[in-house]
Structures are given as C-alpha cells and as structure tokens.
mmCIF file of C-alpha atoms and ligand atoms in Angstrom:
data_model
loop_
_atom_site.group_PDB
_atom_site.id
_atom_site.type_symbol
_atom_site.label_atom_id
_atom_site.label_comp_id
_atom_site.label_asym_id
_atom_site.label_seq_id
_atom_site.Cartn_x
_atom_site.Cartn_y
_atom_site.Cartn_z
ATOM 1 C CA UNK A 853 90.924 22.682 -6.385
ATOM 2 C CA UNK A 854 88.946 20.085 -8.460
ATOM 3 C CA UNK A 855 88.661 21.038 -12.100
ATOM 4 C CA UNK A 856 85.073 21.245 -13.236
ATOM 5 C CA UNK A 857 83.904 19.343 -16.303
ATOM 6 C CA UNK A 858 81.882 21.263 -18.924
ATOM 7 C CA UNK A 859 78.744 19.212 -19.597
ATOM 8 C CA UNK A 860 75.910 20.006 -21.995
ATOM 9 C CA UNK A 861 72.484 18.540 -21.111
ATOM 10 C CA UNK A 862 70.185 18.171 -24.103
ATOM 11 C CA UNK A 863 66.456 17.904 -23.618
ATOM 12 C CA UNK A 864 64.406 15.821 -26.042
ATOM 13 C CA UNK A 865 61.167 15.074 -24.065
ATOM 14 C CA UNK A 866 59.848 11.789 -22.593
ATOM 15 C CA UNK A 867 58.719 10.903 -19.095
ATOM 16 C CA UNK A 868 61.714 12.642 -17.572
ATOM 17 C CA UNK A 869 60.085 15.837 -18.954
ATOM 18 C CA UNK A 870 56.648 14.758 -17.982
ATOM 19 C CA UNK A 871 54.071 16.056 -15.478
ATOM 20 C CA UNK A 872 51.136 14.410 -13.763
ATOM 21 C CA UNK A 873 48.097 16.071 -12.056
ATOM 22 C CA UNK A 874 48.982 14.553 -8.669
ATOM 23 C CA UNK A 875 51.996 13.037 -6.983
ATOM 24 C CA UNK A 876 50.138 9.682 -7.020
ATOM 25 C CA UNK A 877 50.196 9.654 -10.845
ATOM 26 C CA UNK A 878 53.140 7.350 -11.512
ATOM 27 C CA UNK A 879 51.697 6.037 -14.772
ATOM 28 C CA UNK A 880 48.991 8.585 -15.897
ATOM 29 C CA UNK A 881 50.715 11.858 -16.837
ATOM 30 C CA UNK A 882 51.612 14.061 -19.827
ATOM 31 C CA UNK A 883 54.965 13.333 -21.397
ATOM 32 C CA UNK A 884 57.309 15.973 -22.816
ATOM 33 C CA UNK A 885 56.031 19.069 -21.135
ATOM 34 C CA UNK A 886 58.870 20.313 -18.932
ATOM 35 C CA UNK A 887 61.787 22.065 -20.526
ATOM 36 C CA UNK A 888 65.298 20.895 -19.764
ATOM 37 C CA UNK A 889 65.995 24.034 -17.654
ATOM 38 C CA UNK A 890 63.026 23.241 -15.417
ATOM 39 C CA UNK A 891 64.096 19.644 -15.046
ATOM 40 C CA UNK A 892 67.629 20.708 -14.018
ATOM 41 C CA UNK A 893 66.204 22.797 -11.160
ATOM 42 C CA UNK A 894 65.054 19.531 -9.524
ATOM 43 C CA UNK A 895 68.551 18.218 -8.887
ATOM 44 C CA UNK A 896 71.312 19.390 -6.562
ATOM 45 C CA UNK A 897 73.926 19.607 -9.293
ATOM 46 C CA UNK A 898 75.877 22.261 -7.387
ATOM 47 C CA UNK A 899 77.367 19.278 -5.407
ATOM 48 C CA UNK A 900 78.905 17.881 -8.602
ATOM 49 C CA UNK A 901 82.201 19.198 -10.118
ATOM 50 C CA UNK A 902 80.514 20.429 -13.280
ATOM 51 C CA UNK A 903 79.658 23.522 -15.254
ATOM 52 C CA UNK A 904 76.293 22.788 -16.889
ATOM 53 C CA UNK A 905 74.785 24.151 -20.033
ATOM 54 C CA UNK A 906 71.315 23.139 -21.124
ATOM 55 C CA UNK A 907 69.729 23.078 -24.584
ATOM 56 C CA UNK A 908 66.375 21.930 -25.815
ATOM 57 C CA UNK A 909 66.776 19.999 -29.084
ATOM 58 C CA UNK A 910 63.393 18.236 -29.281
ATOM 59 C CA UNK A 911 60.248 18.001 -27.085
ATOM 60 C CA UNK A 912 58.484 14.751 -27.907
ATOM 61 C CA UNK A 913 58.069 11.131 -26.704
ATOM 62 C CA UNK A 914 60.734 8.824 -28.017
ATOM 63 C CA UNK A 915 58.073 6.521 -29.536
ATOM 64 C CA UNK A 916 57.795 9.315 -32.276
ATOM 65 C CA UNK A 917 61.467 9.208 -33.119
ATOM 66 C CA UNK A 918 62.139 8.558 -36.816
ATOM 67 C CA UNK A 919 65.512 8.070 -38.506
ATOM 68 C CA UNK A 920 65.592 11.904 -39.011
ATOM 69 C CA UNK A 921 65.391 12.386 -35.257
ATOM 70 C CA UNK A 922 68.254 9.995 -34.729
ATOM 71 C CA UNK A 923 70.359 11.889 -37.350
ATOM 72 C CA UNK A 924 69.451 15.270 -35.794
ATOM 73 C CA UNK A 925 70.548 14.091 -32.315
ATOM 74 C CA UNK A 926 73.680 12.475 -33.694
ATOM 75 C CA UNK A 927 74.657 15.603 -35.647
ATOM 76 C CA UNK A 928 74.090 17.989 -32.702
ATOM 77 C CA UNK A 929 76.028 15.737 -30.292
ATOM 78 C CA UNK A 930 78.863 15.359 -32.872
ATOM 79 C CA UNK A 931 79.139 19.139 -33.163
ATOM 80 C CA UNK A 932 79.219 19.565 -29.385
ATOM 81 C CA UNK A 933 81.818 16.875 -28.807
ATOM 82 C CA UNK A 934 84.156 18.502 -31.420
ATOM 83 C CA UNK A 935 84.311 21.656 -29.246
ATOM 84 C CA UNK A 936 87.412 21.858 -26.922
ATOM 85 C CA UNK A 937 85.443 23.502 -24.179
ATOM 86 C CA UNK A 938 82.935 20.627 -23.881
ATOM 87 C CA UNK A 939 83.913 17.536 -21.862
ATOM 88 C CA UNK A 940 80.740 15.475 -22.158
ATOM 89 C CA UNK A 941 77.108 15.340 -23.202
ATOM 90 C CA UNK A 942 73.983 14.082 -21.418
ATOM 91 C CA UNK A 943 70.783 13.486 -23.423
ATOM 92 C CA UNK A 944 67.504 13.492 -21.462
ATOM 93 C CA UNK A 945 65.346 11.126 -23.515
ATOM 94 C CA UNK A 946 62.166 9.104 -23.431
ATOM 95 C CA UNK A 947 62.733 5.551 -22.247
ATOM 96 C CA UNK A 948 60.669 3.728 -24.955
ATOM 97 C CA UNK A 949 63.381 3.886 -27.613
ATOM 98 C CA UNK A 950 66.331 5.000 -25.497
ATOM 99 C CA UNK A 951 68.141 1.757 -26.520
ATOM 100 C CA UNK A 952 67.963 2.654 -30.219
ATOM 101 C CA UNK A 953 69.180 6.213 -29.979
ATOM 102 C CA UNK A 954 71.920 5.272 -27.554
ATOM 103 C CA UNK A 955 73.124 2.404 -29.810
ATOM 104 C CA UNK A 956 73.036 4.711 -32.856
ATOM 105 C CA UNK A 957 75.227 7.236 -31.034
ATOM 106 C CA UNK A 958 77.520 4.468 -29.690
ATOM 107 C CA UNK A 959 78.216 3.388 -33.300
ATOM 108 C CA UNK A 960 78.430 6.843 -34.969
ATOM 109 C CA UNK A 961 80.052 9.369 -32.599
ATOM 110 C CA UNK A 962 83.717 9.975 -33.325
ATOM 111 C CA UNK A 963 84.900 10.904 -29.851
ATOM 112 C CA UNK A 964 86.132 9.391 -26.608
ATOM 113 C CA UNK A 965 84.281 12.000 -24.573
ATOM 114 C CA UNK A 966 81.471 10.525 -22.424
ATOM 115 C CA UNK A 967 77.928 10.624 -23.747
ATOM 116 C CA UNK A 968 75.161 9.513 -21.419
ATOM 117 C CA UNK A 969 71.524 8.997 -22.429
ATOM 118 C CA UNK A 970 69.098 9.112 -19.513
ATOM 119 C CA UNK A 971 65.388 8.763 -18.993
ATOM 120 C CA UNK A 972 62.996 8.045 -16.162
ATOM 121 C CA UNK A 973 60.100 5.710 -15.638
ATOM 122 C CA UNK A 974 58.151 8.174 -13.468
ATOM 123 C CA UNK A 975 57.787 11.947 -14.169
ATOM 124 C CA UNK A 976 59.488 14.432 -11.846
ATOM 125 C CA UNK A 977 56.002 15.225 -10.397
ATOM 126 C CA UNK A 978 55.386 11.662 -9.118
ATOM 127 C CA UNK A 979 56.080 10.232 -5.723
ATOM 128 C CA UNK A 980 59.407 8.421 -5.644
ATOM 129 C CA UNK A 981 60.211 9.650 -9.120
ATOM 130 C CA UNK A 982 63.466 8.268 -10.545
ATOM 131 C CA UNK A 983 63.947 11.407 -12.715
ATOM 132 C CA UNK A 984 66.116 13.537 -10.414
ATOM 133 C CA UNK A 985 68.462 10.820 -9.288
ATOM 134 C CA UNK A 986 68.823 9.362 -12.801
ATOM 135 C CA UNK A 987 69.601 12.786 -14.208
ATOM 136 C CA UNK A 988 72.022 13.578 -11.329
ATOM 137 C CA UNK A 989 73.778 10.222 -11.878
ATOM 138 C CA UNK A 990 73.914 10.717 -15.631
ATOM 139 C CA UNK A 991 75.695 14.121 -15.169
ATOM 140 C CA UNK A 992 78.035 12.558 -12.657
ATOM 141 C CA UNK A 993 78.916 9.813 -15.088
ATOM 142 C CA UNK A 994 79.441 12.152 -18.004
ATOM 143 C CA UNK A 995 81.724 14.341 -15.881
ATOM 144 C CA UNK A 996 83.912 11.533 -14.534
ATOM 145 C CA UNK A 997 87.265 10.669 -16.265
ATOM 146 C CA UNK A 998 86.615 6.943 -15.810
ATOM 147 C CA UNK A 999 83.804 7.282 -18.380
ATOM 148 C CA UNK A 1000 86.119 8.444 -21.157
ATOM 149 C CA UNK A 1001 86.396 5.929 -24.007
ATOM 150 C CA UNK A 1002 83.423 3.852 -22.826
ATOM 151 C CA UNK A 1003 81.206 4.889 -25.803
ATOM 152 C CA UNK A 1004 77.623 5.859 -25.229
ATOM 153 C CA UNK A 1005 76.129 4.906 -21.836
ATOM 154 C CA UNK A 1006 72.661 4.618 -20.477
ATOM 155 C CA UNK A 1007 72.234 5.478 -16.785
ATOM 156 C CA UNK A 1008 69.207 4.418 -14.795
ATOM 157 C CA UNK A 1009 68.308 3.061 -11.403
ATOM 158 C CA UNK A 1010 71.870 3.359 -10.008
ATOM 159 C CA UNK A 1011 73.270 1.382 -12.987
ATOM 160 C CA UNK A 1012 75.572 2.279 -15.922
ATOM 161 C CA UNK A 1013 74.833 0.268 -19.080
ATOM 162 C CA UNK A 1014 76.639 0.091 -22.346
ATOM 163 C CA UNK A 1015 74.418 1.346 -25.154
ATOM 164 C CA UNK A 1016 75.183 -1.810 -27.146
ATOM 165 C CA UNK A 1017 73.516 -4.151 -24.672
ATOM 166 C CA UNK A 1018 70.810 -2.244 -22.791
ATOM 167 C CA UNK A 1019 67.120 -2.812 -23.459
ATOM 168 C CA UNK A 1020 64.004 -1.511 -21.834
ATOM 169 C CA UNK A 1021 62.512 -4.691 -20.458
ATOM 170 C CA UNK A 1022 59.542 -3.520 -18.353
ATOM 171 C CA UNK A 1023 56.685 -1.156 -19.179
ATOM 172 C CA UNK A 1024 56.311 0.539 -15.795
ATOM 173 C CA UNK A 1025 58.872 -0.523 -13.170
ATOM 174 C CA UNK A 1026 61.799 1.587 -12.149
ATOM 175 C CA UNK A 1027 63.966 -1.510 -12.697
ATOM 176 C CA UNK A 1028 63.209 -1.415 -16.398
ATOM 177 C CA UNK A 1029 66.691 -1.484 -17.956
ATOM 178 C CA UNK A 1030 68.552 -4.656 -18.463
ATOM 179 C CA UNK A 1031 71.786 -5.704 -20.168
ATOM 180 C CA UNK A 1032 72.028 -9.410 -20.848
ATOM 181 C CA UNK A 1033 75.621 -9.544 -19.548
ATOM 182 C CA UNK A 1034 74.935 -7.098 -16.676
ATOM 183 C CA UNK A 1035 75.660 -3.360 -16.290
ATOM 184 C CA UNK A 1036 79.205 -2.005 -16.771
ATOM 185 C CA UNK A 1037 78.993 -0.466 -13.281
ATOM 186 C CA UNK A 1038 77.062 1.508 -10.732
ATOM 187 C CA UNK A 1039 76.691 5.153 -9.595
ATOM 188 C CA UNK A 1040 76.617 5.779 -5.881
ATOM 189 C CA UNK A 1041 76.605 9.174 -4.226
ATOM 190 C CA UNK A 1042 77.557 10.863 -7.493
ATOM 191 C CA UNK A 1043 80.505 8.605 -8.222
ATOM 192 C CA UNK A 1044 80.643 5.989 -11.011
ATOM 193 C CA UNK A 1045 82.259 2.666 -10.355
ATOM 194 C CA UNK A 1046 83.053 0.501 -13.374
ATOM 195 C CA UNK A 1047 83.689 -3.245 -13.321
ATOM 196 C CA UNK A 1048 84.048 -3.976 -17.037
ATOM 197 C CA UNK A 1049 84.464 -2.410 -20.495
ATOM 198 C CA UNK A 1050 82.309 -2.773 -23.613
ATOM 199 C CA UNK A 1051 83.797 -5.674 -25.545
ATOM 200 C CA UNK A 1052 82.555 -4.828 -29.064
ATOM 201 C CA UNK A 1053 83.803 -2.014 -31.327
ATOM 202 C CA UNK A 1054 82.176 1.435 -30.983
ATOM 203 C CA UNK A 1055 82.687 5.218 -31.616
ATOM 204 C CA UNK A 1056 86.215 5.707 -33.062
ATOM 205 C CA UNK A 1057 86.453 2.062 -34.134
ATOM 206 C CA UNK A 1058 83.463 2.086 -36.521
ATOM 207 C CA UNK A 1059 83.259 3.328 -40.104
ATOM 208 C CA UNK A 1060 80.129 5.481 -39.449
ATOM 209 C CA UNK A 1061 80.011 9.113 -38.521
ATOM 210 C CA UNK A 1062 76.810 10.839 -37.399
ATOM 211 C CA UNK A 1063 78.405 14.115 -38.576
ATOM 212 C CA UNK A 1064 78.553 13.061 -42.164
ATOM 213 C CA UNK A 1065 75.681 10.515 -42.626
ATOM 214 C CA UNK A 1066 73.174 11.816 -45.132
ATOM 215 C CA UNK A 1067 70.204 9.507 -44.673
ATOM 216 C CA UNK A 1068 69.493 5.991 -43.451
ATOM 217 C CA UNK A 1069 67.995 3.194 -45.617
ATOM 218 C CA UNK A 1070 64.560 1.758 -44.722
ATOM 219 C CA UNK A 1071 64.943 -1.322 -42.542
ATOM 220 C CA UNK A 1072 61.880 -2.911 -40.994
ATOM 221 C CA UNK A 1073 61.161 -5.519 -38.330
ATOM 222 C CA UNK A 1074 58.792 -8.440 -38.789
ATOM 223 C CA UNK A 1075 57.592 -10.026 -35.536
ATOM 224 C CA UNK A 1076 56.925 -13.741 -36.084
ATOM 225 C CA UNK A 1077 54.046 -15.894 -34.860
ATOM 226 C CA UNK A 1078 52.599 -19.083 -36.192
ATOM 227 C CA UNK A 1079 49.755 -17.474 -38.075
ATOM 228 C CA UNK A 1080 51.862 -14.751 -39.678
ATOM 229 C CA UNK A 1081 50.755 -14.550 -43.384
ATOM 230 C CA UNK A 1082 53.153 -14.368 -46.381
ATOM 231 C CA UNK A 1083 51.161 -11.333 -47.503
ATOM 232 C CA UNK A 1084 52.163 -9.435 -44.352
ATOM 233 C CA UNK A 1085 55.832 -10.304 -44.928
ATOM 234 C CA UNK A 1086 55.599 -9.327 -48.625
ATOM 235 C CA UNK A 1087 53.923 -5.984 -47.794
ATOM 236 C CA UNK A 1088 56.620 -5.047 -45.289
ATOM 237 C CA UNK A 1089 59.458 -6.307 -47.563
ATOM 238 C CA UNK A 1090 58.074 -4.237 -50.465
ATOM 239 C CA UNK A 1091 59.189 -0.921 -48.883
ATOM 240 C CA UNK A 1092 62.403 -2.070 -47.167
ATOM 241 C CA UNK A 1093 66.013 -2.389 -48.110
ATOM 242 C CA UNK A 1094 66.576 -4.562 -45.073
ATOM 243 C CA UNK A 1095 64.340 -6.761 -42.933
ATOM 244 C CA UNK A 1096 64.954 -8.002 -39.389
ATOM 245 C CA UNK A 1097 62.888 -11.198 -39.039
ATOM 246 C CA UNK A 1098 62.271 -11.541 -35.321
ATOM 247 C CA UNK A 1099 61.636 -15.308 -35.472
ATOM 248 C CA UNK A 1100 60.300 -17.457 -32.724
ATOM 249 C CA UNK A 1101 62.830 -19.155 -30.409
ATOM 250 C CA UNK A 1102 66.322 -19.350 -31.930
ATOM 251 C CA UNK A 1103 65.247 -17.476 -35.045
ATOM 252 C CA UNK A 1104 62.946 -20.216 -36.430
ATOM 253 C CA UNK A 1105 61.220 -19.417 -39.743
ATOM 254 C CA UNK A 1106 57.804 -21.107 -40.391
ATOM 255 C CA UNK A 1107 57.826 -23.324 -43.460
ATOM 256 C CA UNK A 1108 55.288 -21.154 -45.270
ATOM 257 C CA UNK A 1109 57.457 -18.025 -44.807
ATOM 258 C CA UNK A 1110 60.658 -19.382 -46.235
ATOM 259 C CA UNK A 1111 59.784 -18.611 -49.875
ATOM 260 C CA UNK A 1112 58.431 -15.089 -49.132
ATOM 261 C CA UNK A 1113 61.696 -14.285 -47.333
ATOM 262 C CA UNK A 1114 63.751 -15.800 -50.139
ATOM 263 C CA UNK A 1115 61.761 -13.831 -52.654
ATOM 264 C CA UNK A 1116 62.489 -10.670 -50.696
ATOM 265 C CA UNK A 1117 66.241 -11.471 -51.050
ATOM 266 C CA UNK A 1118 65.759 -11.965 -54.820
ATOM 267 C CA UNK A 1119 64.288 -8.454 -54.935
ATOM 268 C CA UNK A 1120 67.390 -7.012 -53.191
ATOM 269 C CA UNK A 1121 66.123 -6.950 -49.563
ATOM 270 C CA UNK A 1122 68.771 -7.982 -46.965
ATOM 271 C CA UNK A 1123 67.057 -10.414 -44.534
ATOM 272 C CA UNK A 1124 68.496 -10.819 -41.020
ATOM 273 C CA UNK A 1125 67.275 -13.764 -39.001
ATOM 274 C CA UNK A 1126 66.889 -12.722 -35.346
ATOM 275 C CA UNK A 1127 64.861 -13.846 -32.348
ATOM 276 C CA UNK A 1128 61.778 -12.456 -30.696
ATOM 277 C CA UNK A 1129 62.880 -13.901 -27.347
ATOM 278 C CA UNK A 1130 64.880 -10.850 -26.445
ATOM 279 C CA UNK A 1131 67.849 -12.913 -25.300
ATOM 280 C CA UNK A 1132 70.409 -15.322 -26.662
ATOM 281 C CA UNK A 1133 72.267 -15.925 -29.888
ATOM 282 C CA UNK A 1134 70.999 -16.766 -33.365
ATOM 283 C CA UNK A 1135 73.666 -18.906 -34.872
ATOM 284 C CA UNK A 1136 74.415 -18.601 -38.634
ATOM 285 C CA UNK A 1137 73.320 -21.776 -40.464
ATOM 286 C CA UNK A 1138 71.764 -23.039 -37.216
ATOM 287 C CA UNK A 1139 67.979 -23.225 -37.366
ATOM 288 C CA UNK A 1140 68.092 -22.327 -41.137
ATOM 289 C CA UNK A 1141 70.649 -22.639 -43.926
ATOM 290 C CA UNK A 1142 71.335 -18.901 -43.917
ATOM 291 C CA UNK A 1143 74.189 -18.897 -46.369
ATOM 292 C CA UNK A 1144 72.307 -21.007 -48.895
ATOM 293 C CA UNK A 1145 69.375 -18.563 -48.742
ATOM 294 C CA UNK A 1146 71.622 -15.431 -48.644
ATOM 295 C CA UNK A 1147 70.229 -14.538 -45.213
ATOM 296 C CA UNK A 1148 72.202 -13.038 -42.372
ATOM 297 C CA UNK A 1149 72.192 -14.129 -38.741
ATOM 298 C CA UNK A 1150 71.941 -11.512 -36.007
ATOM 299 C CA UNK A 1151 74.306 -12.982 -33.410
ATOM 300 C CA UNK A 1152 72.943 -11.724 -30.011
ATOM 301 C CA UNK A 1153 71.405 -8.388 -30.879
ATOM 302 C CA UNK A 1154 67.721 -7.690 -30.169
ATOM 303 C CA UNK A 1155 65.565 -6.753 -33.277
ATOM 304 C CA UNK A 1156 65.155 -3.077 -32.363
ATOM 305 C CA UNK A 1157 68.923 -2.591 -32.240
ATOM 306 C CA UNK A 1158 69.700 -4.930 -35.057
ATOM 307 C CA UNK A 1159 67.616 -2.552 -37.193
ATOM 308 C CA UNK A 1160 69.948 0.300 -36.274
ATOM 309 C CA UNK A 1161 73.024 -1.773 -37.096
ATOM 310 C CA UNK A 1162 71.664 -3.000 -40.401
ATOM 311 C CA UNK A 1163 70.714 0.589 -41.478
ATOM 312 C CA UNK A 1164 74.279 1.732 -40.767
ATOM 313 C CA UNK A 1165 75.829 -1.356 -42.400
ATOM 314 C CA UNK A 1166 73.775 -0.784 -45.542
ATOM 315 C CA UNK A 1167 75.253 2.736 -45.932
ATOM 316 C CA UNK A 1168 78.633 1.016 -46.415
ATOM 317 C CA UNK A 1169 78.174 -2.236 -48.154
ATOM 318 C CA UNK A 1170 75.685 -4.683 -49.782
ATOM 319 C CA UNK A 1171 78.116 -7.556 -49.621
ATOM 320 C CA UNK A 1172 76.721 -10.510 -47.607
ATOM 321 C CA UNK A 1173 80.049 -11.468 -46.049
ATOM 322 C CA UNK A 1174 80.778 -7.886 -45.055
ATOM 323 C CA UNK A 1175 77.273 -7.499 -43.576
ATOM 324 C CA UNK A 1176 77.577 -10.746 -41.603
ATOM 325 C CA UNK A 1177 80.904 -9.609 -40.175
ATOM 326 C CA UNK A 1178 79.191 -6.370 -39.006
ATOM 327 C CA UNK A 1179 76.813 -8.399 -36.819
ATOM 328 C CA UNK A 1180 79.740 -10.183 -35.252
ATOM 329 C CA UNK A 1181 81.869 -7.076 -34.692
ATOM 330 C CA UNK A 1182 79.556 -4.392 -33.267
HETATM 331 N N1 LIG B 2332 56.658 7.370 -23.982
HETATM 332 C C1 LIG B 2332 57.718 7.868 -23.211
HETATM 333 C C2 LIG B 2332 58.913 8.048 -24.148
HETATM 334 O O1 LIG B 2332 59.565 7.148 -24.540
HETATM 335 C C3 LIG B 2332 58.010 7.011 -22.092
HETATM 336 C C4 LIG B 2332 59.189 7.365 -21.230
HETATM 337 O O2 LIG B 2332 59.911 8.293 -21.382
HETATM 338 O O3 LIG B 2332 59.392 6.584 -20.284
HETATM 339 O O4 LIG B 2332 59.162 9.173 -24.530
#
C-alpha cells in the first residue's frame, strides 16, 4: 500500500480563488471570493496519494500583500512544517506577487519538507481555467519525495520553478511564469520529474527564520528612466533603509542621479544597483564604481526579489562586504 502524504493547503486569495459572471470571462472577474474548501472541490485529489487539510489564512489579492502579510504566511507555514504529522504545504496565492512570497519562504523556512506556492491566470469559473490543474499539480509536487530539500517551489502550467528564479512575465497568458535558466522540472499526470536542483543557498542554509523574524526594514524600488527627477529619488530614499535602483540596461545610473543616490548612502540608506530589463547580471564596479560610492550590485536578481533579499540581509548586517556577499550567495 502506498503511504499517503499529509498536505496542508492554505488559501490566501487571488485569481485561483476568483469567480467570473460567465465562462467566457477569462480576464474580467472578481478575485479572492472562493474559499479554499470550495476550490479543492474542483480537483480530483482522490487520485493522489495524499491526505488533505485546508485552511484559509487570508482572502485578498497578492497586490495587497505588505511585509506583514509575508511574515504572517511565513510564521504559519513554519509552525505547520514543524509538526511531525505534516509532510508538506501548498499555498494558493495570487499570481501578481507570487514570486516575492515564494522567495521570502525559500529564504526563511527552516525545513526540507516541500512547500509549493501556486496560483492561476484564469479563475476556476473560466473556460480552460488553469486553476484546477495547477492546484492538482502543486499538491502532487508537495506530496512527492523527490521535492524534499528543493526549497520553495512555484508550480504553474505543467512546470516546477524554483522560488529563487521564477518571475511573472505576462499579464494575462497562461504561460506567464518564467525562470531565466528554465524550470527545475515538469509535472505530468500527477508526477513531478526534476532535471536540476537550485544552485543557490536556501531554507536550512540561510541565517533567516520566518518563525523568529520580528519585522522587516523598509526597502523601496526606484524604476529608472531618463527623465527621472532627483526629487523623486530623494522622496523615496527619505523613508527607506534600503533602495533597489532598477537602472536602465546593465544598471546604468543617469549622471544627474549619481549625487542623489550617493547622498542617500551618506544618510545611511543601502543602495543596490539593479536592472529594469528583468534579465541578466549587473556586475559590481561595471557600469558604475560601486565600491567607491558604497553601492551594492544585485548580481542577477530582479528588483522585486532583490527587495526581499535586501530586507532580510538588513536584519542581519549593515556591513557592505557582508551585504554584497548576500547578493552573490542567495
Ligand atoms: N491580482 C491577482 C493577485 O495577484 C491576480 C492573480 O491572482 O492572478 O492576487
């Protein structure tokens, strides 16, 4: 007899919990209306070797998620993973900021048990909704022994992505999730197939624990364009402890913004030079003399996830060398 995995499915809202007036409403619908129990009735989970338990933690679109929401999810998942009778957790989540929550969990959960974050681009009420299959696949991945030790995963559209790399890269298509180096594997007929491992440190190999984190420091993102005014940078830097500068191209900084950013550093703000391109590496001391200006370089992380990493890093250290190492290690 196959032993069944005990999986908890947490509902937080999003399109996967959405409902439209008609089956033709693939884009116009209400988000975050179905409870997780209702969503689970749409999938044939009896065919999977799992015992399921559902709980509703939140019921809101992920565009509303603050740092407090991240901490609440992290703390609840930590508590569940610490229980001997739980083998894995699935979080049904809005897709807008799924990459941030998943990366936060990837860096702060102290467990090898599988954690899968899943969303959908079409609500369960729409024609050809991706909600039931994505959820079914997520449960199958969380229940499978090959997912142990992989960190937090995002499952969508038959693919298994590492939380470190995945980004939402399309506003409406079902093929919305992309990892720059490709997915870790696929799910077919309820069975995950992996072809690679996450290369960077996560979960047990990080210094951060969602269970004990008190609060997260304010880190903001500035999106660069040629006409960006110093006053805008100054206003954002005034409230932040860290600033991700999503520069043009390879993290270029316009000549008139160099002093405002250097002034932010003089006031104690940690500035990370990143790229708004959504792909590629920003090399330290490449387009700008980062070390001379006491700026950090993001390596390959996108601004939304660099914000998560810098918040966590700032809970541990303010030392520039330590902070730069963080961007190269996680
Ligand atoms: N706005 C929704 C959310 O992120 C979109 C979705 O779930 O696809 O919660």
